Amino acid sequence: MSDIGDWFRSIPFITRYWFAASIAVPLIGKLGLVDFRNLLLFPEMVFSRFHIWRPVTATLYFPITPNTGFLYLVNLYFLYHYSTRLETGSFDGRPADYIFMLLFNWICIVITGLLINMQLLMIPLIMSVLYVWAQFNKDTVVSFWFGTQFKAHYLPWVILAFNFIIGGSFVNELTGNLVGHLYFFLMFKYPMDLGGRAFLSTPEFLYRFFPNRRGGVSGFGVPPTRRQAPQDNAGGFGGRHNWGQGFRLGGE
């Protein structure tokens, strides 16, 4: 047990709490401690009865059944693996920037879920993180099922196609990929590569709660360097700019 505890404590702290909550909340639903229907995202319950916890629990909950258990474990691995790599790589020493990325992606996914009645949001948020990692590590060669190898740039779309083949649905993965692309485009691609205005930035209060740490990026993908534009005085990554169907539950 000490080995498991040491491993758990070695996970970077943002990923650690996200990973732990993504285990605890499904177990709470599985054990019947809380009616699992109270953990899902239903727009009418959010707006009519003010069940404001549902956008959070729907992001952490996943039904654990014989039919969905493997999919849950695969996505739990994706969460641990790619969130850890981002937090200790491109966002190393910048916890506020990583939290802001998660918050931005989560808000976009919740809005999408409310619009299209997507009841479970775990996979879209994990896929959005995986997509951002893939953008930072485009040329990294990754391995997939049966030893297939390709550049990381294609990984989010390979997972989308694979899940469509085996499960017949791709809306969760597509939602996550599109949200991840939106974040990466607004935060990096548009202002840095295209010289446009910076529409996204980490709010100042997050830096007060989660100040940057010294140490630098540890190697798993490096954020792009901002191109200086005449109208842009906000700085680069981590600067303080101006704010500018998925998997439907069929039953337990």
Tab-separated table of C-alpha atoms in Angstrom:
chain	number	residue	atom	x	y	z
A	1	MET	CA	0.000	0.000	0.000
A	2	SER	CA	2.894	2.340	0.637
A	3	ASP	CA	3.959	1.947	-2.993
A	4	ILE	CA	0.508	3.006	-4.177
A	5	GLY	CA	0.575	5.952	-1.779
A	6	ASP	CA	4.006	7.025	-2.998
A	7	TRP	CA	2.856	6.762	-6.603
A	8	PHE	CA	-0.292	8.783	-5.888
A	9	ARG	CA	1.680	11.511	-4.107
A	10	SER	CA	4.079	11.662	-7.056
A	11	ILE	CA	1.276	12.785	-9.387
A	12	PRO	CA	1.348	16.583	-9.890
A	13	PHE	CA	-1.229	18.155	-7.628
A	14	ILE	CA	-3.808	19.395	-10.180
A	15	THR	CA	-3.857	16.074	-12.013
A	16	ARG	CA	-3.822	14.260	-8.674
A	17	TYR	CA	-7.054	15.831	-7.432
A	18	TRP	CA	-8.761	15.554	-10.815
A	19	PHE	CA	-7.729	11.895	-11.068
A	20	ALA	CA	-8.879	11.133	-7.498
A	21	ALA	CA	-12.236	12.847	-7.998
A	22	SER	CA	-12.747	10.919	-11.251
A	23	ILE	CA	-12.423	7.716	-9.237
A	24	ALA	CA	-14.369	8.797	-6.149
A	25	VAL	CA	-17.474	10.201	-7.868
A	26	PRO	CA	-18.096	7.138	-10.101
A	27	LEU	CA	-17.645	4.879	-7.058
A	28	ILE	CA	-20.151	6.948	-5.102
A	29	GLY	CA	-22.657	6.436	-7.898
A	30	LYS	CA	-21.789	2.753	-8.319
A	31	LEU	CA	-22.212	2.006	-4.602
A	32	GLY	CA	-25.539	3.816	-4.504
A	33	LEU	CA	-24.434	6.347	-1.902
A	34	VAL	CA	-25.968	8.967	-4.185
A	35	ASP	CA	-28.534	8.334	-6.898
A	36	PHE	CA	-26.434	8.438	-10.061
A	37	ARG	CA	-29.167	10.429	-11.803
A	38	ASN	CA	-28.346	13.327	-9.498
A	39	LEU	CA	-24.813	13.371	-10.931
A	40	LEU	CA	-25.781	13.796	-14.597
A	41	LEU	CA	-26.203	16.999	-16.569
A	42	PHE	CA	-29.867	17.707	-17.245
A	43	PRO	CA	-30.476	21.272	-18.490
A	44	GLU	CA	-33.961	21.472	-16.992
A	45	MET	CA	-32.624	20.508	-13.559
A	46	VAL	CA	-29.888	23.121	-13.758
A	47	PHE	CA	-32.083	25.993	-14.893
A	48	SER	CA	-35.411	25.136	-13.245
A	49	ARG	CA	-34.296	23.623	-9.940
A	50	PHE	CA	-30.878	25.246	-9.695
A	51	HIS	CA	-28.923	22.008	-9.375
A	52	ILE	CA	-25.706	23.925	-9.863
A	53	TRP	CA	-23.515	20.971	-8.885
A	54	ARG	CA	-24.491	18.963	-11.969
A	55	PRO	CA	-21.967	20.546	-14.400
A	56	VAL	CA	-19.208	19.510	-11.963
A	57	THR	CA	-20.440	16.014	-11.124
A	58	ALA	CA	-21.227	15.275	-14.779
A	59	THR	CA	-17.575	16.022	-15.560
A	60	LEU	CA	-16.324	13.617	-12.885
A	61	TYR	CA	-18.950	10.862	-13.085
A	62	PHE	CA	-18.925	7.906	-15.452
A	63	PRO	CA	-21.189	4.834	-15.218
A	64	ILE	CA	-19.164	1.757	-14.300
A	65	THR	CA	-20.884	-1.267	-15.799
A	66	PRO	CA	-19.659	-4.419	-17.563
A	67	ASN	CA	-20.246	-2.640	-20.872
A	68	THR	CA	-18.556	0.651	-19.969
A	69	GLY	CA	-15.843	-0.388	-17.514
A	70	PHE	CA	-13.111	-0.763	-20.131
A	71	LEU	CA	-13.914	2.617	-21.697
A	72	TYR	CA	-13.810	4.207	-18.247
A	73	LEU	CA	-10.392	2.723	-17.463
A	74	VAL	CA	-8.973	3.798	-20.825
A	75	ASN	CA	-10.091	7.375	-20.296
A	76	LEU	CA	-8.840	7.338	-16.720
A	77	TYR	CA	-5.445	6.370	-18.128
A	78	PHE	CA	-5.645	9.179	-20.691
A	79	LEU	CA	-6.455	11.618	-17.888
A	80	TYR	CA	-3.483	10.525	-15.787
A	81	HIS	CA	-1.005	10.226	-18.644
A	82	TYR	CA	-1.665	13.354	-20.694
A	83	SER	CA	-2.674	15.675	-17.873
A	84	THR	CA	0.508	14.730	-16.021
A	85	ARG	CA	2.578	15.395	-19.123
A	86	LEU	CA	0.997	18.788	-19.663
A	87	GLU	CA	1.231	19.827	-16.029
A	88	THR	CA	4.898	18.810	-15.750
A	89	GLY	CA	5.802	19.812	-19.296
A	90	SER	CA	4.300	22.736	-21.158
A	91	PHE	CA	2.702	24.129	-17.978
A	92	ASP	CA	5.557	23.279	-15.617
A	93	GLY	CA	5.775	25.922	-12.878
A	94	ARG	CA	2.562	27.573	-14.160
A	95	PRO	CA	-0.303	25.997	-12.200
A	96	ALA	CA	-2.566	29.018	-12.693
A	97	ASP	CA	-2.230	28.762	-16.476
A	98	TYR	CA	-3.035	25.055	-16.398
A	99	ILE	CA	-6.061	25.588	-14.159
A	100	PHE	CA	-7.257	28.327	-16.495
A	101	MET	CA	-6.971	25.972	-19.468
A	102	LEU	CA	-9.050	23.364	-17.633
A	103	LEU	CA	-11.633	25.968	-16.611
A	104	PHE	CA	-11.930	27.387	-20.124
A	105	ASN	CA	-12.304	23.938	-21.674
A	106	TRP	CA	-14.753	22.867	-18.978
A	107	ILE	CA	-16.965	25.936	-19.440
A	108	CYS	CA	-17.069	25.408	-23.210
A	109	ILE	CA	-17.917	21.724	-22.737
A	110	VAL	CA	-20.650	22.474	-20.186
A	111	ILE	CA	-22.254	24.973	-22.578
A	112	THR	CA	-22.093	22.403	-25.371
A	113	GLY	CA	-23.527	19.740	-23.078
A	114	LEU	CA	-26.448	21.959	-22.110
A	115	LEU	CA	-27.168	22.789	-25.745
A	116	ILE	CA	-27.115	19.222	-27.073
A	117	ASN	CA	-28.271	17.412	-23.914
A	118	MET	CA	-24.965	15.652	-23.274
A	119	GLN	CA	-25.331	14.076	-19.855
A	120	LEU	CA	-21.728	12.938	-19.257
A	121	LEU	CA	-18.779	15.277	-19.724
A	122	MET	CA	-15.766	13.270	-18.533
A	123	ILE	CA	-14.574	12.137	-21.967
A	124	PRO	CA	-14.832	15.571	-23.661
A	125	LEU	CA	-12.711	17.269	-20.981
A	126	ILE	CA	-10.078	14.534	-21.070
A	127	MET	CA	-9.982	14.659	-24.863
A	128	SER	CA	-9.569	18.435	-24.813
A	129	VAL	CA	-6.475	18.026	-22.628
A	130	LEU	CA	-5.148	15.263	-24.871
A	131	TYR	CA	-5.691	17.510	-27.902
A	132	VAL	CA	-3.718	20.378	-26.364
A	133	TRP	CA	-0.879	17.991	-25.473
A	134	ALA	CA	-0.862	16.713	-29.051
A	135	GLN	CA	-0.550	20.284	-30.361
A	136	PHE	CA	2.467	20.935	-28.148
A	137	ASN	CA	4.055	17.662	-29.254
A	138	LYS	CA	3.057	17.419	-32.904
A	139	ASP	CA	6.158	15.586	-34.073
A	140	THR	CA	6.392	13.160	-31.158
A	141	VAL	CA	5.865	9.578	-32.337
A	142	VAL	CA	3.226	7.793	-30.279
A	143	SER	CA	2.104	4.179	-30.238
A	144	PHE	CA	-1.505	3.076	-30.409
A	145	TRP	CA	-3.260	-0.284	-30.512
A	146	PHE	CA	-1.370	-3.215	-32.042
A	147	GLY	CA	1.881	-1.259	-32.173
A	148	THR	CA	0.649	1.329	-34.686
A	149	GLN	CA	2.891	4.397	-34.634
A	150	PHE	CA	2.246	7.913	-35.897
A	151	LYS	CA	2.862	11.511	-34.943
A	152	ALA	CA	1.040	12.860	-31.899
A	153	HIS	CA	-0.679	15.467	-34.061
A	154	TYR	CA	-3.006	12.723	-35.334
A	155	LEU	CA	-3.676	11.040	-31.985
A	156	PRO	CA	-6.947	12.831	-31.050
A	157	TRP	CA	-8.444	11.998	-34.435
A	158	VAL	CA	-7.244	8.399	-34.362
A	159	ILE	CA	-8.946	7.951	-30.975
A	160	LEU	CA	-12.111	9.536	-32.376
A	161	ALA	CA	-12.146	7.158	-35.349
A	162	PHE	CA	-11.325	4.127	-33.196
A	163	ASN	CA	-14.118	4.828	-30.709
A	164	PHE	CA	-16.553	5.392	-33.568
A	165	ILE	CA	-15.649	1.995	-35.032
A	166	ILE	CA	-16.016	0.093	-31.758
A	167	GLY	CA	-18.786	2.135	-30.170
A	168	GLY	CA	-20.680	3.853	-32.960
A	169	SER	CA	-20.377	7.317	-31.407
A	170	PHE	CA	-17.809	10.058	-31.677
A	171	VAL	CA	-19.570	13.146	-30.307
A	172	ASN	CA	-17.715	13.084	-26.984
A	173	GLU	CA	-14.335	12.893	-28.680
A	174	LEU	CA	-15.296	15.454	-31.327
A	175	THR	CA	-16.512	17.885	-28.680
A	176	GLY	CA	-13.273	17.532	-26.739
A	177	ASN	CA	-11.128	17.949	-29.855
A	178	LEU	CA	-12.989	21.060	-30.963
A	179	VAL	CA	-12.817	22.658	-27.523
A	180	GLY	CA	-9.109	21.830	-27.245
A	181	HIS	CA	-8.568	23.340	-30.684
A	182	LEU	CA	-10.482	26.477	-29.698
A	183	TYR	CA	-8.306	26.959	-26.617
A	184	PHE	CA	-5.045	26.341	-28.476
A	185	PHE	CA	-6.054	28.597	-31.368
A	186	LEU	CA	-7.156	31.524	-29.179
A	187	MET	CA	-4.314	31.224	-26.671
A	188	PHE	CA	-1.400	30.432	-28.981
A	189	LYS	CA	-2.072	30.031	-32.703
A	190	TYR	CA	-3.933	33.247	-33.433
A	191	PRO	CA	-1.943	35.734	-31.306
A	192	MET	CA	1.471	34.096	-31.755
A	193	ASP	CA	1.588	32.589	-35.231
A	194	LEU	CA	-0.900	34.894	-36.930
A	195	GLY	CA	-0.074	38.084	-35.022
A	196	GLY	CA	-3.662	38.622	-33.898
A	197	ARG	CA	-5.151	39.918	-30.709
A	198	ALA	CA	-4.876	37.828	-27.523
A	199	PHE	CA	-8.452	36.939	-26.622
A	200	LEU	CA	-7.563	34.627	-23.744
A	201	SER	CA	-5.404	35.108	-20.696
A	202	THR	CA	-5.176	33.685	-17.220
A	203	PRO	CA	-7.043	35.981	-14.783
A	204	GLU	CA	-4.931	37.709	-12.155
A	205	PHE	CA	-6.700	36.143	-9.179
A	206	LEU	CA	-5.535	32.667	-10.235
A	207	TYR	CA	-1.921	33.844	-10.060
A	208	ARG	CA	-2.552	35.040	-6.513
A	209	PHE	CA	-3.861	31.634	-5.451
A	210	PHE	CA	-1.476	29.607	-7.619
A	211	PRO	CA	1.688	31.662	-8.168
A	212	ASN	CA	4.192	30.660	-10.821
A	213	ARG	CA	7.091	28.554	-9.638
A	214	ARG	CA	10.645	28.676	-10.835
A	215	GLY	CA	12.085	25.744	-12.679
A	216	GLY	CA	11.068	26.035	-16.308
A	217	VAL	CA	9.623	23.550	-18.720
A	218	SER	CA	10.781	19.983	-18.216
A	219	GLY	CA	10.608	18.859	-21.807
A	220	PHE	CA	7.206	17.431	-22.806
A	221	GLY	CA	6.344	20.119	-25.299
A	222	VAL	CA	7.244	23.788	-25.095
A	223	PRO	CA	4.696	26.592	-25.534
A	224	PRO	CA	5.177	28.714	-28.648
A	225	THR	CA	6.912	32.058	-28.357
A	226	ARG	CA	4.690	35.052	-28.879
A	227	ARG	CA	5.394	37.244	-31.865
A	228	GLN	CA	5.450	40.846	-30.839
A	229	ALA	CA	2.695	42.901	-32.404
A	230	PRO	CA	2.466	46.714	-32.227
A	231	GLN	CA	-0.858	46.614	-30.405
A	232	ASP	CA	0.076	43.789	-28.052
A	233	ASN	CA	1.787	44.743	-24.810
A	234	ALA	CA	0.559	41.772	-22.847
A	235	GLY	CA	3.566	39.498	-23.125
A	236	GLY	CA	3.775	35.793	-23.815
A	237	PHE	CA	2.523	32.583	-22.314
A	238	GLY	CA	1.194	33.102	-18.831
A	239	GLY	CA	0.977	36.876	-19.305
A	240	ARG	CA	-1.814	38.978	-17.956
A	241	HIS	CA	-3.868	39.976	-20.991
A	242	ASN	CA	-7.380	41.346	-21.100
A	243	TRP	CA	-10.181	38.802	-20.980
A	244	GLY	CA	-11.001	39.350	-24.174
A	245	GLN	CA	-24.171	13.364	-28.710
A	246	GLY	CA	-22.144	12.200	-26.787
A	247	PHE	CA	-22.172	9.263	-24.474
A	248	ARG	CA	-25.791	9.203	-23.355
A	249	LEU	CA	-26.607	7.096	-20.325
A	250	GLY	CA	-28.577	4.083	-21.324
A	251	GLY	CA	-28.998	2.797	-17.811
A	252	GLU	CA	-26.969	1.274	-14.989
